[in-house]
Short mmCIF file of C-alpha atoms in Angstrom, two decimals:
data_model
loop_
_atom_site.label_atom_id
_atom_site.label_comp_id
_atom_site.label_asym_id
_atom_site.label_seq_id
_atom_site.Cartn_x
_atom_site.Cartn_y
_atom_site.Cartn_z
CA ASP U 137 7.72 33.26 73.70
CA ILE U 138 8.61 36.96 73.37
CA VAL U 139 7.31 38.34 70.09
CA MET U 140 9.43 40.90 68.27
CA THR U 141 7.61 43.19 65.82
CA GLN U 142 9.65 45.23 63.35
CA THR U 143 8.55 48.12 61.18
CA PRO U 144 8.68 48.93 58.37
CA LEU U 145 8.95 45.75 56.29
CA SER U 146 11.06 47.57 53.76
CA LEU U 147 12.83 50.87 53.19
CA SER U 148 14.13 52.51 50.03
CA VAL U 149 16.66 55.19 50.90
CA THR U 150 18.61 57.74 48.90
CA PRO U 151 22.35 57.52 49.61
CA GLY U 152 23.38 60.04 52.22
CA GLN U 153 19.90 60.23 53.74
CA PRO U 154 19.01 58.88 57.19
CA ALA U 155 16.96 55.77 57.90
CA SER U 156 15.19 54.45 60.95
CA ILE U 157 13.84 51.02 61.91
CA SER U 158 11.59 50.30 64.86
CA CYS U 159 11.23 47.14 66.92
CA LYS U 160 8.75 46.41 69.67
CA SER U 161 8.81 43.47 72.03
CA SER U 162 5.78 41.81 73.61
CA GLN U 163 7.33 42.13 77.06
CA SER U 164 10.13 44.01 78.76
CA LEU U 165 13.66 43.00 77.78
CA VAL U 166 15.18 44.21 81.05
CA HIS U 167 16.80 41.31 82.87
CA VAL U 168 16.97 40.99 86.64
CA ASP U 169 20.68 41.75 86.34
CA GLY U 170 19.78 45.21 85.03
CA ASN U 171 20.93 44.64 81.43
CA THR U 172 18.56 44.98 78.50
CA TYR U 173 19.28 42.09 76.14
CA PHE U 174 18.28 43.64 72.83
CA TYR U 175 20.26 43.46 69.59
CA TRP U 176 20.35 44.58 65.96
CA TYR U 177 21.76 42.44 63.14
CA LEU U 178 22.35 43.07 59.46
CA GLN U 179 22.25 40.28 56.90
CA ARG U 180 23.85 41.45 53.68
CA PRO U 181 22.92 39.57 50.48
CA GLY U 182 24.58 36.17 50.42
CA GLN U 183 26.08 36.54 53.90
CA SER U 184 25.34 35.41 57.43
CA PRO U 185 23.82 37.86 59.90
CA GLN U 186 26.34 40.15 61.55
CA LEU U 187 26.03 41.90 64.89
CA LEU U 188 25.65 45.68 64.70
CA ILE U 189 24.34 46.76 68.10
CA TYR U 190 24.17 44.91 71.40
CA GLU U 191 22.32 45.73 74.60
CA VAL U 192 20.27 48.46 72.93
CA SER U 193 22.96 51.01 72.12
CA SER U 194 26.48 49.53 72.17
CA ARG U 195 28.11 49.32 68.75
CA PHE U 196 29.91 46.06 68.13
CA SER U 197 33.59 46.08 67.20
CA GLY U 198 34.20 47.50 63.73
CA VAL U 199 30.66 48.81 63.22
CA SER U 200 30.41 52.26 61.66
CA ASP U 201 29.37 55.13 63.93
CA ARG U 202 26.66 55.89 61.35
CA PHE U 203 24.69 53.19 63.18
CA SER U 204 23.09 53.99 66.51
CA GLY U 205 20.60 52.19 68.71
CA SER U 206 18.22 53.57 71.29
CA GLY U 207 15.18 52.63 73.32
CA SER U 208 14.16 50.98 76.53
CA GLY U 209 11.80 48.41 77.96
CA THR U 210 9.81 47.25 74.93
CA ASP U 211 10.46 49.91 72.27
CA PHE U 212 13.70 50.19 70.34
CA THR U 213 15.05 52.02 67.30
CA LEU U 214 17.98 51.61 64.95
CA LYS U 215 19.11 54.73 63.12
CA ILE U 216 21.47 55.02 60.20
CA SER U 217 22.64 58.62 60.00
CA ARG U 218 23.68 58.55 56.31
CA VAL U 219 22.85 55.45 54.32
CA GLU U 220 25.58 54.06 52.08
CA ALA U 221 25.46 51.36 49.40
CA GLU U 222 27.08 48.83 51.75
CA ASP U 223 24.13 49.15 54.17
CA VAL U 224 21.85 47.23 51.82
CA GLY U 225 20.38 44.05 53.29
CA VAL U 226 17.89 42.82 55.84
CA TYR U 227 17.99 44.19 59.37
CA TYR U 228 16.77 42.05 62.25
CA CYS U 229 16.14 42.85 65.88
CA MET U 230 16.58 40.12 68.48
CA GLN U 231 15.88 39.62 72.15
CA GLY U 232 18.14 37.60 74.40
CA VAL U 233 16.52 38.11 77.78
CA ASP U 234 14.74 34.76 77.69
CA LEU U 235 14.74 31.49 75.79
CA PRO U 236 13.87 30.92 73.08
CA LEU U 237 15.89 33.72 71.52
CA THR U 238 13.48 35.42 69.15
CA PHE U 239 13.91 37.71 66.17
CA GLY U 240 11.89 40.34 64.41
CA GLY U 241 10.61 39.59 60.93
CA GLY U 242 13.22 41.74 59.27
CA THR U 243 13.38 45.07 57.45
CA LYS U 244 14.76 45.05 53.93
CA VAL U 245 16.78 48.16 53.12
CA GLU U 246 17.54 49.05 49.56
CA ILE U 247 19.14 52.04 47.86
CA LYS U 248 17.11 54.28 45.60
CA GLN J 797 39.75 35.37 65.52
CA VAL J 798 36.90 32.97 66.15
CA GLN J 799 35.47 31.17 63.13
CA LEU J 800 32.71 28.61 62.69
CA GLN J 801 32.81 26.25 59.71
CA GLN J 802 29.65 24.31 58.91
CA SER J 803 29.40 21.02 57.04
CA GLY J 804 26.58 18.73 56.09
CA PRO J 805 24.28 17.75 53.23
CA GLY J 806 22.13 20.18 51.30
CA LEU J 807 19.41 17.68 50.48
CA VAL J 808 17.56 15.37 52.85
CA LYS J 809 14.61 13.10 52.12
CA PRO J 810 11.37 13.43 54.09
CA SER J 811 11.27 11.35 57.30
CA GLN J 812 15.05 11.07 57.37
CA THR J 813 17.53 12.70 59.78
CA LEU J 814 19.32 15.97 59.07
CA SER J 815 22.85 16.08 60.48
CA LEU J 816 25.01 19.20 60.48
CA THR J 817 28.36 19.93 62.11
CA CYS J 818 29.91 23.21 63.19
CA ALA J 819 33.70 23.20 63.64
CA ILE J 820 35.11 25.86 65.96
CA SER J 821 38.46 27.61 65.56
CA GLY J 822 39.80 30.28 67.88
CA ASP J 823 37.64 29.21 70.82
CA SER J 824 36.71 26.03 72.67
CA VAL J 825 33.37 24.25 72.69
CA SER J 826 34.06 23.78 76.43
CA SER J 827 34.46 27.51 77.03
CA ASN J 828 32.82 28.85 80.18
CA SER J 829 32.08 32.13 78.39
CA ALA J 830 30.12 30.86 75.40
CA THR J 831 27.06 28.96 74.34
CA TRP J 832 26.85 27.23 70.99
CA ASN J 833 23.62 27.70 69.09
CA TRP J 834 21.76 26.52 66.00
CA ILE J 835 19.46 28.96 64.20
CA ARG J 836 17.63 28.63 60.91
CA LEU J 837 16.17 31.06 58.36
CA SER J 838 13.21 30.28 56.16
CA PRO J 839 10.81 32.47 54.18
CA SER J 840 7.85 31.24 56.22
CA ARG J 841 9.31 31.44 59.73
CA GLY J 842 12.09 34.01 59.43
CA LEU J 843 15.01 33.57 61.83
CA GLU J 844 14.22 30.81 64.30
CA TRP J 845 16.42 29.79 67.25
CA LEU J 846 16.52 26.00 67.52
CA GLY J 847 18.67 25.24 70.54
CA ARG J 848 22.08 25.36 72.18
CA THR J 849 24.71 23.43 74.08
CA TYR J 850 27.17 24.81 76.60
CA TYR J 851 29.56 23.86 79.38
CA ARG J 852 29.45 25.23 82.92
CA SER J 853 31.23 22.54 84.96
CA LYS J 854 28.95 20.09 83.17
CA TRP J 855 27.13 20.03 79.82
CA TYR J 856 23.74 21.63 79.36
CA ASN J 857 21.28 21.79 76.46
CA ASN J 858 18.26 23.94 75.76
CA TYR J 859 15.85 23.45 72.89
CA ALA J 860 12.98 25.37 71.36
CA VAL J 861 9.78 23.73 72.56
CA SER J 862 8.64 23.16 68.99
CA MET J 863 11.83 21.21 68.22
CA LYS J 864 12.42 19.39 71.48
CA SER J 865 11.08 15.99 70.44
CA ARG J 866 13.13 15.87 67.21
CA LEU J 867 16.31 17.81 67.90
CA THR J 868 19.61 16.83 69.47
CA ILE J 869 22.57 19.20 69.81
CA LYS J 870 25.81 17.60 70.96
CA PRO J 871 29.33 18.84 71.67
CA ASP J 872 32.39 16.94 70.48
CA THR J 873 35.33 18.01 72.59
CA SER J 874 37.80 15.77 70.74
CA LYS J 875 37.15 17.68 67.49
CA ASN J 876 36.19 21.02 69.07
CA GLN J 877 32.84 21.13 67.30
CA PHE J 878 29.15 20.71 67.91
CA SER J 879 26.42 19.11 65.89
CA LEU J 880 22.74 19.24 65.10
CA GLN J 881 20.58 16.18 64.47
CA LEU J 882 16.98 16.78 63.44
CA ASN J 883 14.85 13.65 63.11
CA SER J 884 11.81 12.98 60.96
CA VAL J 885 12.28 15.99 58.72
CA THR J 886 9.49 17.37 56.56
CA PRO J 887 9.48 19.98 53.78
CA GLU J 888 8.75 22.56 56.51
CA ASP J 889 12.32 22.02 57.75
CA THR J 890 13.68 23.41 54.49
CA ALA J 891 15.80 26.41 55.51
CA VAL J 892 19.28 27.87 55.76
CA TYR J 893 20.80 26.55 58.98
CA TYR J 894 23.38 28.57 60.91
CA CYS J 895 25.54 27.77 63.88
CA ALA J 896 26.43 30.71 66.09
CA ARG J 897 28.39 31.52 69.23
CA ARG J 898 26.79 33.51 72.01
CA PHE J 899 29.66 35.05 73.90
CA GLY J 900 29.19 36.30 77.43
CA LEU J 901 31.30 38.47 79.68
CA THR J 902 30.28 39.60 83.15
CA THR J 903 28.75 42.75 81.69
CA SER J 904 27.65 41.84 78.17
CA GLU J 905 26.43 38.91 76.13
CA TYR J 906 25.77 38.60 72.39
CA LEU J 907 25.60 36.30 69.37
CA ASP J 908 28.76 37.52 67.72
CA VAL J 909 30.09 34.80 65.43
CA TRP J 910 28.03 32.92 62.84
CA GLY J 911 28.82 30.04 60.53
CA GLN J 912 28.54 30.49 56.80
CA GLY J 913 25.12 28.84 56.65
CA THR J 914 24.00 25.56 55.07
CA ALA J 915 21.05 25.61 52.72
CA VAL J 916 19.02 22.45 53.41
CA THR J 917 16.19 21.25 51.21
CA VAL J 918 13.87 18.48 52.35
CA SER J 919 12.57 16.74 49.26
CA SER J 920 12.23 13.27 47.82
#
């Protein structure tokens, strides 16, 4: 199975300040079709996970442009340009290049 | 707008079978552009993909190796839903269970729609 390792475990951010989360995979997430099947999800308190970023850097429909994804191969980053109160929750990375789909352990983001 | 509505019990006794259903609206369980997945979240294991069912001229299933001997995921085309059956449950199966759609176009593919989650406790 592909292991996804997220850092940090938690973040406490002042509103309006940036935040960054890292995710590393145990093997390349580049598929033979050329796509990189890497995703970011946010699980707000009491809600189901919601898709933020797909295929490394594409924002899903309705997602704020404060969120951006970057990276390649095995190293990926999610950046929030200016954290707002609604960004609180647990962020997960996920790989979809191979079964089983696997997730990072999560990064809990809270507001200072 | 695609929605997934989960149903099933919140409490199951050890050694019994957990059964959950995920009703689909706005899409078809027989869609050639989607796979239908079960995922669970627990404090000890985090988010864990369990398996999926999908239709590409015929029905296919894939299961996590750790679950394969106990898990069955089945489509129900008459009700446009799919189900999870997990046999011989133990307290380690206590988790929030989610159904989710993985939608695929020719250029992109993603888990984009999730059910509301069902908190399941395995206890006598």
